[in-house]
PDB file of N, CA and C in Angstrom:
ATOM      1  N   UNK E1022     -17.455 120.879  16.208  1.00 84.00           N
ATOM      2  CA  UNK E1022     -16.678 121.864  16.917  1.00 84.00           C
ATOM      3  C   UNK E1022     -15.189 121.522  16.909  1.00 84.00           C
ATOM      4  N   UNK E1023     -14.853 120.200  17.511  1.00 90.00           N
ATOM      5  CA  UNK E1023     -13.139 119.915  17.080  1.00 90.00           C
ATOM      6  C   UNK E1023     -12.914 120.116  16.023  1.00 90.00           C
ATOM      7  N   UNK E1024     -13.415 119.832  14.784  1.00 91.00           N
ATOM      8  CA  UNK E1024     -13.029 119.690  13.354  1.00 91.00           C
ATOM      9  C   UNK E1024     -12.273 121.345  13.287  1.00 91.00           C
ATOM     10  N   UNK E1025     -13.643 121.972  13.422  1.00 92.00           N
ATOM     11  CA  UNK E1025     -13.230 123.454  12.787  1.00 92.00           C
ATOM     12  C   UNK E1025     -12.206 123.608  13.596  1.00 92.00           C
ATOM     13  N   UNK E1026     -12.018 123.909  15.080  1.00 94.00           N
ATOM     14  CA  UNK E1026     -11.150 124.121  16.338  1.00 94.00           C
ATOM     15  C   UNK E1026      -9.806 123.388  15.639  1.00 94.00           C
ATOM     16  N   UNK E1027      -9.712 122.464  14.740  1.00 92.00           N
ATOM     17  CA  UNK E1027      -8.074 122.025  14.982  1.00 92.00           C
ATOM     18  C   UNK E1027      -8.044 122.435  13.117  1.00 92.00           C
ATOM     19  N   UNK E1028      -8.805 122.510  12.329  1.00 94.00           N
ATOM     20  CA  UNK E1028      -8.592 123.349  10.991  1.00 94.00           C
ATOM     21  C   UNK E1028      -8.273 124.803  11.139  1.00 94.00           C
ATOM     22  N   UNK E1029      -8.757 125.412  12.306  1.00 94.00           N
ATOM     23  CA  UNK E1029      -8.942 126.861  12.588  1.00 94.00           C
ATOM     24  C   UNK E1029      -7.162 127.138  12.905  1.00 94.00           C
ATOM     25  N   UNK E1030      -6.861 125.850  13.977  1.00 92.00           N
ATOM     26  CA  UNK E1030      -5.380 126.154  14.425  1.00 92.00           C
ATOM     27  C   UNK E1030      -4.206 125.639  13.264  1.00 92.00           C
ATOM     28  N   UNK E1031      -4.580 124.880  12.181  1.00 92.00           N
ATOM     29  CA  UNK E1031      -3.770 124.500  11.044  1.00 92.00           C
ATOM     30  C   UNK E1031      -3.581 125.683  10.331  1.00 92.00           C
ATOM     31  N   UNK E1032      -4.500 126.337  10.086  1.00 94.00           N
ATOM     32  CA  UNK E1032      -4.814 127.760   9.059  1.00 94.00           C
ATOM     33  C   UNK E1032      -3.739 128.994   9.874  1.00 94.00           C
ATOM     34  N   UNK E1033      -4.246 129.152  11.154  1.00 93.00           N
ATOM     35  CA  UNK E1033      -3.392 130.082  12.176  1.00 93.00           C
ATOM     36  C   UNK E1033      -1.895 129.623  12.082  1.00 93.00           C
ATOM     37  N   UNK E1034      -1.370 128.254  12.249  1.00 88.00           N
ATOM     38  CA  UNK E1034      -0.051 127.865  12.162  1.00 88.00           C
ATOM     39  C   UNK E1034       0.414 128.271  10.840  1.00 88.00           C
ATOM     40  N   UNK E1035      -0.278 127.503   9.643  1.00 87.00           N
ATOM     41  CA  UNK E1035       0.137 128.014   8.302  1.00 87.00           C
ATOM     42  C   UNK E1035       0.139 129.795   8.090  1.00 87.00           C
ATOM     43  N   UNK E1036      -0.212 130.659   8.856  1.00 91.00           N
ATOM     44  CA  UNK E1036      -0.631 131.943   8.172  1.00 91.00           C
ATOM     45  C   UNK E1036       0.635 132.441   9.352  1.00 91.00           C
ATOM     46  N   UNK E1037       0.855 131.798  10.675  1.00 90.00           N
ATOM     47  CA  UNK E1037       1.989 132.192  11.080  1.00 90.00           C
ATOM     48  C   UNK E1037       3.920 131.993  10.753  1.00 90.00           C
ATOM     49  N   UNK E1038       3.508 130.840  10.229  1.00 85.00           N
ATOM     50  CA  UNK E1038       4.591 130.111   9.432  1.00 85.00           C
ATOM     51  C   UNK E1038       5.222 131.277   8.343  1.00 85.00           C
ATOM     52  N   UNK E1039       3.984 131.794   7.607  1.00 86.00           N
ATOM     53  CA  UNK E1039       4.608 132.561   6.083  1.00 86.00           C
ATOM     54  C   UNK E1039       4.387 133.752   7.233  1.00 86.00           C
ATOM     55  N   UNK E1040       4.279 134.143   7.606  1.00 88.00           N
ATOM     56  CA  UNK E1040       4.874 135.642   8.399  1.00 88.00           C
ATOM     57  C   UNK E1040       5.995 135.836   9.085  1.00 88.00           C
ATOM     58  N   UNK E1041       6.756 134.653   9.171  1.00 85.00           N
ATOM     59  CA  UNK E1041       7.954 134.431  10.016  1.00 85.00           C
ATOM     60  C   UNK E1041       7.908 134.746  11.596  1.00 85.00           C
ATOM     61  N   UNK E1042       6.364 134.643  12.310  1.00 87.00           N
ATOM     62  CA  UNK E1042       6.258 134.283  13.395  1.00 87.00           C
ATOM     63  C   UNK E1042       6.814 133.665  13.815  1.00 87.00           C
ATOM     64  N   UNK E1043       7.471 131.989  13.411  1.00 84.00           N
ATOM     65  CA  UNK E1043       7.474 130.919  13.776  1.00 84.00           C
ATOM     66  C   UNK E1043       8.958 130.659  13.001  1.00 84.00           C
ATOM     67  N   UNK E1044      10.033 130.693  14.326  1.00 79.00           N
ATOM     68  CA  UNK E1044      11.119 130.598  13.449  1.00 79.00           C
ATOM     69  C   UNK E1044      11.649 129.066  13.700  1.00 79.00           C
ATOM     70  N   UNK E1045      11.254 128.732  14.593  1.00 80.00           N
ATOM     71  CA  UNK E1045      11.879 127.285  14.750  1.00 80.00           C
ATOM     72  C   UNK E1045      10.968 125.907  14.306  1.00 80.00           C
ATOM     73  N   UNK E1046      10.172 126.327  13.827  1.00 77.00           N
ATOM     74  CA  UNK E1046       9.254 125.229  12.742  1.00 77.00           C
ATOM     75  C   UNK E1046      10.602 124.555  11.958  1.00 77.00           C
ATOM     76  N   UNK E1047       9.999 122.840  12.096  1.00 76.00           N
ATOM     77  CA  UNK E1047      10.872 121.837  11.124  1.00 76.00           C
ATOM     78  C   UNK E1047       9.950 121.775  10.095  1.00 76.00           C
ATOM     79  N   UNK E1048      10.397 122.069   8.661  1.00 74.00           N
ATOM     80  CA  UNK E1048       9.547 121.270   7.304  1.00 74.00           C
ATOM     81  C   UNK E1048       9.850 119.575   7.406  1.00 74.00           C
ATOM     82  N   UNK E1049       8.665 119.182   6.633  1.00 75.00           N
ATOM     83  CA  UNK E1049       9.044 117.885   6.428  1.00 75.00           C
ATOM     84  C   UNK E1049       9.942 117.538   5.491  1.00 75.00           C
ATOM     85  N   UNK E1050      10.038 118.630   4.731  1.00 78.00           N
ATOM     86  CA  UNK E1050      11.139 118.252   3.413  1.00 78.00           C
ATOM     87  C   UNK E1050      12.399 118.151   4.459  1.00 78.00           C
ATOM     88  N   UNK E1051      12.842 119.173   5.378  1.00 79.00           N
ATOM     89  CA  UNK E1051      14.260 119.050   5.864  1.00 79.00           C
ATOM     90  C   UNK E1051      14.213 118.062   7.221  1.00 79.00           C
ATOM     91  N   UNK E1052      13.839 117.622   7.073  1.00 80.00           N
ATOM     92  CA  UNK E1052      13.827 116.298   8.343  1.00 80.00           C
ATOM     93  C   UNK E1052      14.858 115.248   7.552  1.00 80.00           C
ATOM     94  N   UNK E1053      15.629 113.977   8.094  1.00 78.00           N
ATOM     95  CA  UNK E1053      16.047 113.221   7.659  1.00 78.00           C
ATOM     96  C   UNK E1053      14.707 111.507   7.982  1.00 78.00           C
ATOM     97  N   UNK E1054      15.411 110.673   7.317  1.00 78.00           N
ATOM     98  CA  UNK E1054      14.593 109.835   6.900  1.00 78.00           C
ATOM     99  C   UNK E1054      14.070 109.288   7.907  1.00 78.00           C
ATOM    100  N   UNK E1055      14.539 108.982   8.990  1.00 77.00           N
ATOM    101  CA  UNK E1055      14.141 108.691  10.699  1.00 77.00           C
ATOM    102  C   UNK E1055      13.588 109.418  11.461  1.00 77.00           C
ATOM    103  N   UNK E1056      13.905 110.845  11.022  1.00 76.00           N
ATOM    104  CA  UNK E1056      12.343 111.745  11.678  1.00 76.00           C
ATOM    105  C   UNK E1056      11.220 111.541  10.719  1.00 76.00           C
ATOM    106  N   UNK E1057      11.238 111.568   9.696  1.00 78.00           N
ATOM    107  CA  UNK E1057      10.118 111.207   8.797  1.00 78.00           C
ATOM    108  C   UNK E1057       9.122 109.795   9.835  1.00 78.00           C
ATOM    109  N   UNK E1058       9.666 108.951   9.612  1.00 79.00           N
ATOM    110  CA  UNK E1058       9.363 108.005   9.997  1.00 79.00           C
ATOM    111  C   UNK E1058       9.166 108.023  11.798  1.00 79.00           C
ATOM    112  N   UNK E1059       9.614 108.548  12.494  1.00 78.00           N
ATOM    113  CA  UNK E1059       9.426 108.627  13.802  1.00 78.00           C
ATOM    114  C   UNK E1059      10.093 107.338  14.725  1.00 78.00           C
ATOM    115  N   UNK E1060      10.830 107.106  13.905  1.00 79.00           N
ATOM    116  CA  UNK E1060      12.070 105.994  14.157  1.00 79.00           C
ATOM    117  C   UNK E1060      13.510 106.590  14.498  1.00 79.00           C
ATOM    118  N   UNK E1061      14.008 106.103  15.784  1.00 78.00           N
ATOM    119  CA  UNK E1061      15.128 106.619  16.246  1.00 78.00           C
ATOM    120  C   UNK E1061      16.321 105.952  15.710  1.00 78.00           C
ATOM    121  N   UNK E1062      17.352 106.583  14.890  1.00 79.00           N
ATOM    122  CA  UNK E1062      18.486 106.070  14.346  1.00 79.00           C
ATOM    123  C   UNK E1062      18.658 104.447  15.306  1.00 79.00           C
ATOM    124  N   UNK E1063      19.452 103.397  14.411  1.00 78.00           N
ATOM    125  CA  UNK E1063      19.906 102.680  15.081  1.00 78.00           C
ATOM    126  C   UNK E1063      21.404 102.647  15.766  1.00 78.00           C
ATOM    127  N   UNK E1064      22.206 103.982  15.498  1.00 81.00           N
ATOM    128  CA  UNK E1064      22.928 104.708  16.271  1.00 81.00           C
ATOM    129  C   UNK E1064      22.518 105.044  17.457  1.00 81.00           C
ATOM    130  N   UNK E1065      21.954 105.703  17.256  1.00 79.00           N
ATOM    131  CA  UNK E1065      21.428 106.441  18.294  1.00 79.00           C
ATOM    132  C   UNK E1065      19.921 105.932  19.957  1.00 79.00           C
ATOM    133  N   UNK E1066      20.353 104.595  19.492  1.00 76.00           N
ATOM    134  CA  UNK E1066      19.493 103.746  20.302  1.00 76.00           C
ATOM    135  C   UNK E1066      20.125 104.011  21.489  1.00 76.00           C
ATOM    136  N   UNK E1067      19.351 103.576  22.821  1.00 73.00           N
ATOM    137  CA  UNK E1067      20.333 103.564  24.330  1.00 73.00           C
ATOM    138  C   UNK E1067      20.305 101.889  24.286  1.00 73.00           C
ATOM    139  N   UNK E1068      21.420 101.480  25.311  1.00 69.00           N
ATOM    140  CA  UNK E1068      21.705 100.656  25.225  1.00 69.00           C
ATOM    141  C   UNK E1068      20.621  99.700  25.805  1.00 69.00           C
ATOM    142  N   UNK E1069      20.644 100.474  27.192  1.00 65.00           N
ATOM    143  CA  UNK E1069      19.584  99.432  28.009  1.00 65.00           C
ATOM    144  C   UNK E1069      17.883  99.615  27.663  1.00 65.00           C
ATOM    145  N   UNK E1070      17.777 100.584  27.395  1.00 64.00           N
ATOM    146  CA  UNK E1070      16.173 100.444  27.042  1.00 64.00           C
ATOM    147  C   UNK E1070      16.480 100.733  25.403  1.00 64.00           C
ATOM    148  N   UNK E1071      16.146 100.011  24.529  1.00 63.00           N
ATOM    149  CA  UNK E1071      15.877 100.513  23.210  1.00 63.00           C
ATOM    150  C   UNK E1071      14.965 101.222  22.776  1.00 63.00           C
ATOM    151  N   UNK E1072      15.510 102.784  22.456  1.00 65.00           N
ATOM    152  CA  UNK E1072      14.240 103.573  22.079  1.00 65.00           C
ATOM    153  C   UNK E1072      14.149 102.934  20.888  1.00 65.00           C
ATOM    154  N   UNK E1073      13.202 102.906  20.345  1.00 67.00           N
ATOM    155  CA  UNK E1073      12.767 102.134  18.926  1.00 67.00           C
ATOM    156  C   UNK E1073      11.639 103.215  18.305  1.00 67.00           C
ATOM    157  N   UNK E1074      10.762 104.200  19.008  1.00 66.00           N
ATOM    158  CA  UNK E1074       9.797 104.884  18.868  1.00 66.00           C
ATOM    159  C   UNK E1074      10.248 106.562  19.197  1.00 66.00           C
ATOM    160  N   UNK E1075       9.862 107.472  18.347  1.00 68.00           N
ATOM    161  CA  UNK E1075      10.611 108.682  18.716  1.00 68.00           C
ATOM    162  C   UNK E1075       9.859 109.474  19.204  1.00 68.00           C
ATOM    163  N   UNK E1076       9.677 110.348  20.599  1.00 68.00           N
ATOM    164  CA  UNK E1076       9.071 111.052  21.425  1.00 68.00           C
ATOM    165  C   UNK E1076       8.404 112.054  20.055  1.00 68.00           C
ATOM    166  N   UNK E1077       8.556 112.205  19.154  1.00 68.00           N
ATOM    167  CA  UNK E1077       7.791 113.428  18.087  1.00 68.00           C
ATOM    168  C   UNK E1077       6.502 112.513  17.777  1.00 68.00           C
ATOM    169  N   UNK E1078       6.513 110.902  17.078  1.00 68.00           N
ATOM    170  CA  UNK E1078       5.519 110.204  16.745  1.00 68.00           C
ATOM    171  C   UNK E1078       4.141 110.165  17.743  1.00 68.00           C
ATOM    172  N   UNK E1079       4.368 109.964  19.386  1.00 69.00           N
ATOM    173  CA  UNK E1079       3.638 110.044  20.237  1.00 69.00           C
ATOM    174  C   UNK E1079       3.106 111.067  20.023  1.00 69.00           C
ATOM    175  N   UNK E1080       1.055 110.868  19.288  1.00 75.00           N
ATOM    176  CA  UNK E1080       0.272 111.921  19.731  1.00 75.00           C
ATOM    177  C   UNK E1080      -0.352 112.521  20.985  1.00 75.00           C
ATOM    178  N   UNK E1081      -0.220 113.360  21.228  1.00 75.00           N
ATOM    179  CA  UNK E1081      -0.509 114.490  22.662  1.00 75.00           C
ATOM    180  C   UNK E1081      -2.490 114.171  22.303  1.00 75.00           C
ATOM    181  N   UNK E1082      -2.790 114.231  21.012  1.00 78.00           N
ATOM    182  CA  UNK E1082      -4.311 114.320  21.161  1.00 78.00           C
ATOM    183  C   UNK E1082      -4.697 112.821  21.612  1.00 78.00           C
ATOM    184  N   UNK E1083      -4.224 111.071  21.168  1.00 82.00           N
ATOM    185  CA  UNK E1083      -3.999 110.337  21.845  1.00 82.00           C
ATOM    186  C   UNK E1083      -4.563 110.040  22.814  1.00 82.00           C
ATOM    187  N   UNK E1084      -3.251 110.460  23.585  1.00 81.00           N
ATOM    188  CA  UNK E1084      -2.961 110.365  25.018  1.00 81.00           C
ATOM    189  C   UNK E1084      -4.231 111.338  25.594  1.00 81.00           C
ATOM    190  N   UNK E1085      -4.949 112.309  25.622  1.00 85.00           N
ATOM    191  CA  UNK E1085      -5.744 113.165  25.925  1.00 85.00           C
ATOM    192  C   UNK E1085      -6.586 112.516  26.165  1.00 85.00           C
ATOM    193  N   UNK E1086      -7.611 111.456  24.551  1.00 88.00           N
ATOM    194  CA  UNK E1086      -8.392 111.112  24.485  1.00 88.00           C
ATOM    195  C   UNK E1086      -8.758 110.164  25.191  1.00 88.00           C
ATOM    196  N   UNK E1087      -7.618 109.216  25.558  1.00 90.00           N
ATOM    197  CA  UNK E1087      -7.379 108.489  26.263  1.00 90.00           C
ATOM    198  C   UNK E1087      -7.471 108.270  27.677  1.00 90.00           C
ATOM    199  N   UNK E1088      -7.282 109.688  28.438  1.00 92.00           N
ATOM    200  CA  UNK E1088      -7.268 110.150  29.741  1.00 92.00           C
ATOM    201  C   UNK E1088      -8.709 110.334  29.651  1.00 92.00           C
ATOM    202  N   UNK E1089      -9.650 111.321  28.926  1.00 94.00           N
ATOM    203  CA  UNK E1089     -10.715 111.287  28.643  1.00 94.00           C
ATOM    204  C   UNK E1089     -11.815 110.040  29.370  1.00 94.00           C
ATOM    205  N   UNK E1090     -11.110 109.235  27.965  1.00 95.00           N
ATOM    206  CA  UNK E1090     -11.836 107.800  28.233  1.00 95.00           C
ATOM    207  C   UNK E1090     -11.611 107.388  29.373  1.00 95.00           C
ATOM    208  N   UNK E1091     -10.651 107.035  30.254  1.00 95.00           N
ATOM    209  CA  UNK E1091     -10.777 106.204  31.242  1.00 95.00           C
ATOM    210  C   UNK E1091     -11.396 107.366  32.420  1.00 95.00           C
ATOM    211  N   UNK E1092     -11.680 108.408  32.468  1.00 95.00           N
ATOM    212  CA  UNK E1092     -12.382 109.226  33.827  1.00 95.00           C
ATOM    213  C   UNK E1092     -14.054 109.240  33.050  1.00 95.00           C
ATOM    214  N   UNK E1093     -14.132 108.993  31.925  1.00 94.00           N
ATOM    215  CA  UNK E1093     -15.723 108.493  31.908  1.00 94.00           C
ATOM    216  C   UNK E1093     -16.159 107.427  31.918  1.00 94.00           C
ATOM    217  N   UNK E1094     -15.307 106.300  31.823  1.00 94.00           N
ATOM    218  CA  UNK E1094     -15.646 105.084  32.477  1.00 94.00           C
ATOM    219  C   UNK E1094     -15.341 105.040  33.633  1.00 94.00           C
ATOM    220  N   UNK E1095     -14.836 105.461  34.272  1.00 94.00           N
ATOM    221  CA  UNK E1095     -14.426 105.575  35.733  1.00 94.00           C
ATOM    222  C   UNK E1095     -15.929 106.363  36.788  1.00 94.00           C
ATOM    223  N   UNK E1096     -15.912 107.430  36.252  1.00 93.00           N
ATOM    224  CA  UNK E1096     -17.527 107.999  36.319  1.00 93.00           C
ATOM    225  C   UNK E1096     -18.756 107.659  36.188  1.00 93.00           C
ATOM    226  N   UNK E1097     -18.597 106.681  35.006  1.00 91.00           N
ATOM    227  CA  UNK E1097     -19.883 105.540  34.853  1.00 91.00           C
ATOM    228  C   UNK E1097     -19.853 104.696  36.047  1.00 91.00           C
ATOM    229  N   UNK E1098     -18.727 103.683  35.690  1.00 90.00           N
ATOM    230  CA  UNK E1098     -18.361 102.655  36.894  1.00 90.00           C
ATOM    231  C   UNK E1098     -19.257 103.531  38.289  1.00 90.00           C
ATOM    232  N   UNK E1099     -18.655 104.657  38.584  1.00 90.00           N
ATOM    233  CA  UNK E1099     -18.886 105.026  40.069  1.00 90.00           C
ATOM    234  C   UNK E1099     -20.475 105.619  39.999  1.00 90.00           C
ATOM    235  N   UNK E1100     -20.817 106.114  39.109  1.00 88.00           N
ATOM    236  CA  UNK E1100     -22.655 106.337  39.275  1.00 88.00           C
ATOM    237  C   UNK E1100     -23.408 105.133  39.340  1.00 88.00           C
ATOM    238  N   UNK E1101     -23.122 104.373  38.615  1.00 78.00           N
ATOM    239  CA  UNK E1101     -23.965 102.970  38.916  1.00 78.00           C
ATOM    240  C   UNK E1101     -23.663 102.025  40.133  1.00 78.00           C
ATOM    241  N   UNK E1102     -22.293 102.636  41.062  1.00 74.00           N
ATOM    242  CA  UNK E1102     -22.251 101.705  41.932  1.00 74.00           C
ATOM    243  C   UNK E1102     -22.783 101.986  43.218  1.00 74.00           C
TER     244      UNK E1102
END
């Protein structure tokens, strides 16, 4: 069911993309070499915390799965106790 569910929304993005639905889509061709990479210029670092990692690289599915996981171990934990 995910498989198709996130092929289903690749196909919908791509079929909205060439209709010009979607005007503020970045290609990967026009990105520069540090969005490619998901690396924040070393310009563009802050001083006191070094971003080193760029808020685009962080996956949202991740973090989800993640939240996921810890409320079903959390749920386990609490049925068996």
């Amino acid at each position: 069911g995910i498989f198709i569910s996130i092929s289903v929304g690749m196909l919908m993005l791509q079929f909205a993309l060439k209709m010009g639905w979607i005007r503020s889509f970045t290609t990967f061709d026009s990105m520069d070499e540090h969005e490619r990479k998901g690396l924040v210029k070393p310009d563009d670092q802050e001083p006191v915390m070094k971003d080193t990692m760029s808020s685009l690289s962080v996956d949202s599915f991740a973090i989800h799965a993640a939240l996921v996981v810890v409320v079903t171990a959390f749920s386990y934990v609490a049925a068996n106790y």
